[in-house]
Amino acid sequence: GILTRDEYSNTPVDLTTVISVGDELTVKVLKVNDGEGQVALSYKRLAAEKANKRLEEAFENKEVLKAPVVQILKGGLSVDVEGGRVFIPASLVSDNFERDLNKYLNQEIEFVITEFVLSPKKRIIGDRKQLIVAQKEAAKKALFERINVGDVVEGVVKSVVDFGAFVDIGGADGLLHISEMS
C-alpha cells in the first residue's frame, strides 16, 4: 500500500524523520486500486475518526476535558484533544469579556463539549465559561456557610466607586460603604 505524506498528517512533515522501515502502523484503506494498481492508505483519517469518537463520548458523558490551546482563531480558541479539534467561542472562554485571547495559546484549559455534530458540516463546540461560573458559585456557597455577622475578613479591592469600594472576600464581592471606611 501507499501512504502519502498528505495522508499521514495535516501538517507538512518529512516522513523519513517520523517513521522507519520496519515500523508497524495502523492505517485505513482508502482505495483498493488507486489507478496505478496500488492500495491507497491513510493514517490521519483513522486518527481523526478515533479522535471524533473520543470527543463524542466526552460530549455524551458531559465529561470535563483538559487540553492545550493550539491556535487562536478569529472569534475563539482551537483546542486539541488527542488529535481532534474543538472550537471554543470567545464568548464561552471566560465569565467576563476577554479582549486578548493570545494569553491562552499553549495553555492547558478545562472545558466541556456542548455541541457535537459531524455532518453535514463538522461542528464541535466547547464551553469553559460554565465551569468557571460553577466554580465561583461553589466558592460563594462555601463562603456564605462559613462567615457570620461580626467576623473580621480580609479581601482584595476590586473596584472603587463614589459610594465605597467592592472587595472580593474569597467567593463573593462585599460592599465597603464609604461611611464605614473611616
PDB file of C-alpha atoms in Angstrom, residues 5-83:
ATOM      1  CA  ARG A   5       2.752  12.486   3.152  1.00  0.00           C
ATOM      2  CA  ASP A   6      -0.642  14.205   2.755  1.00  0.00           C
ATOM      3  CA  GLU A   7      -2.420  11.168   4.206  1.00  0.00           C
ATOM      4  CA  TYR A   8      -0.001  10.873   7.134  1.00  0.00           C
ATOM      5  CA  SER A   9      -0.612  14.305   8.678  1.00  0.00           C
ATOM      6  CA  ASN A  10      -2.355  17.617   8.084  1.00  0.00           C
ATOM      7  CA  THR A  11       0.869  19.436   8.903  1.00  0.00           C
ATOM      8  CA  PRO A  12       3.777  19.174   6.449  1.00  0.00           C
ATOM      9  CA  VAL A  13       6.208  16.546   7.701  1.00  0.00           C
ATOM     10  CA  ASP A  14       9.283  14.699   6.389  1.00  0.00           C
ATOM     11  CA  LEU A  15       8.156  11.068   6.702  1.00  0.00           C
ATOM     12  CA  THR A  16      11.754   9.845   6.988  1.00  0.00           C
ATOM     13  CA  THR A  17      12.000  11.626  10.358  1.00  0.00           C
ATOM     14  CA  VAL A  18       8.816  10.168  11.881  1.00  0.00           C
ATOM     15  CA  ILE A  19       8.624   6.606  10.562  1.00  0.00           C
ATOM     16  CA  SER A  20      11.237   3.996   9.629  1.00  0.00           C
ATOM     17  CA  VAL A  21      11.394   0.755   7.672  1.00  0.00           C
ATOM     18  CA  GLY A  22      10.025  -1.981   9.923  1.00  0.00           C
ATOM     19  CA  ASP A  23       7.661   0.278  11.922  1.00  0.00           C
ATOM     20  CA  GLU A  24       4.141  -1.047  12.373  1.00  0.00           C
ATOM     21  CA  LEU A  25       1.306   1.380  11.620  1.00  0.00           C
ATOM     22  CA  THR A  26      -2.437   1.004  11.804  1.00  0.00           C
ATOM     23  CA  VAL A  27      -3.873   2.633   8.682  1.00  0.00           C
ATOM     24  CA  LYS A  28      -7.164   2.948   6.843  1.00  0.00           C
ATOM     25  CA  VAL A  29      -7.598   1.647   3.292  1.00  0.00           C
ATOM     26  CA  LEU A  30      -8.911   4.460   1.069  1.00  0.00           C
ATOM     27  CA  LYS A  31      -8.848   2.685  -2.304  1.00  0.00           C
ATOM     28  CA  VAL A  32      -8.014  -0.870  -3.271  1.00  0.00           C
ATOM     29  CA  ASN A  33      -6.743   0.369  -6.626  1.00  0.00           C
ATOM     30  CA  ASP A  34      -5.581   3.975  -6.921  1.00  0.00           C
ATOM     31  CA  GLY A  35      -5.444   3.779 -10.721  1.00  0.00           C
ATOM     32  CA  GLU A  36      -1.874   2.546 -10.751  1.00  0.00           C
ATOM     33  CA  GLY A  37      -2.528  -0.802  -9.082  1.00  0.00           C
ATOM     34  CA  GLN A  38      -1.574   0.424  -5.595  1.00  0.00           C
ATOM     35  CA  VAL A  39      -3.605   0.312  -2.388  1.00  0.00           C
ATOM     36  CA  ALA A  40      -4.115   3.912  -1.153  1.00  0.00           C
ATOM     37  CA  LEU A  41      -3.785   4.252   2.644  1.00  0.00           C
ATOM     38  CA  SER A  42      -4.403   6.960   5.248  1.00  0.00           C
ATOM     39  CA  TYR A  43      -3.028   7.371   8.746  1.00  0.00           C
ATOM     40  CA  LYS A  44      -4.512  10.792   9.545  1.00  0.00           C
ATOM     41  CA  ARG A  45      -8.100   9.841   8.698  1.00  0.00           C
ATOM     42  CA  LEU A  46      -8.013   6.889  11.079  1.00  0.00           C
ATOM     43  CA  ALA A  47      -6.567   9.141  13.797  1.00  0.00           C
ATOM     44  CA  ALA A  48      -9.322  11.705  13.118  1.00  0.00           C
ATOM     45  CA  GLU A  49     -12.017   9.022  13.426  1.00  0.00           C
ATOM     46  CA  LYS A  50     -10.570   7.882  16.775  1.00  0.00           C
ATOM     47  CA  ALA A  51     -10.421  11.496  17.990  1.00  0.00           C
ATOM     48  CA  ASN A  52     -14.019  12.149  16.902  1.00  0.00           C
ATOM     49  CA  LYS A  53     -15.169   9.019  18.743  1.00  0.00           C
ATOM     50  CA  ARG A  54     -13.371  10.217  21.883  1.00  0.00           C
ATOM     51  CA  LEU A  55     -14.960  13.677  21.598  1.00  0.00           C
ATOM     52  CA  GLU A  56     -18.407  12.202  21.042  1.00  0.00           C
ATOM     53  CA  GLU A  57     -18.066  10.078  24.199  1.00  0.00           C
ATOM     54  CA  ALA A  58     -16.965  13.165  26.166  1.00  0.00           C
ATOM     55  CA  PHE A  59     -19.990  15.075  24.805  1.00  0.00           C
ATOM     56  CA  GLU A  60     -22.453  12.317  25.722  1.00  0.00           C
ATOM     57  CA  ASN A  61     -20.962  11.884  29.219  1.00  0.00           C
ATOM     58  CA  LYS A  62     -20.644  15.656  29.849  1.00  0.00           C
ATOM     59  CA  GLU A  63     -17.009  14.957  30.731  1.00  0.00           C
ATOM     60  CA  VAL A  64     -14.716  17.802  31.756  1.00  0.00           C
ATOM     61  CA  LEU A  65     -11.754  17.735  29.370  1.00  0.00           C
ATOM     62  CA  LYS A  66      -8.331  19.311  29.825  1.00  0.00           C
ATOM     63  CA  ALA A  67      -6.372  20.081  26.677  1.00  0.00           C
ATOM     64  CA  PRO A  68      -3.914  22.606  25.207  1.00  0.00           C
ATOM     65  CA  VAL A  69      -4.973  25.623  23.165  1.00  0.00           C
ATOM     66  CA  VAL A  70      -3.166  25.132  19.834  1.00  0.00           C
ATOM     67  CA  GLN A  71      -4.466  28.088  17.858  1.00  0.00           C
ATOM     68  CA  ILE A  72      -6.087  31.473  18.377  1.00  0.00           C
ATOM     69  CA  LEU A  73      -8.790  31.915  15.750  1.00  0.00           C
ATOM     70  CA  LYS A  74     -10.955  34.863  14.840  1.00  0.00           C
ATOM     71  CA  GLY A  75     -13.694  34.616  17.420  1.00  0.00           C
ATOM     72  CA  GLY A  76     -12.274  31.953  19.710  1.00  0.00           C
ATOM     73  CA  LEU A  77      -9.803  29.217  20.574  1.00  0.00           C
ATOM     74  CA  SER A  78      -8.913  25.921  18.918  1.00  0.00           C
ATOM     75  CA  VAL A  79      -8.120  23.139  21.382  1.00  0.00           C
ATOM     76  CA  ASP A  80      -6.513  19.772  20.537  1.00  0.00           C
ATOM     77  CA  VAL A  81      -7.957  16.691  22.229  1.00  0.00           C
ATOM     78  CA  GLU A  82      -5.989  13.591  21.193  1.00  0.00           C
ATOM     79  CA  GLY A  83      -5.770  14.842  17.606  1.00  0.00           C
TER      80      GLY A  83
END
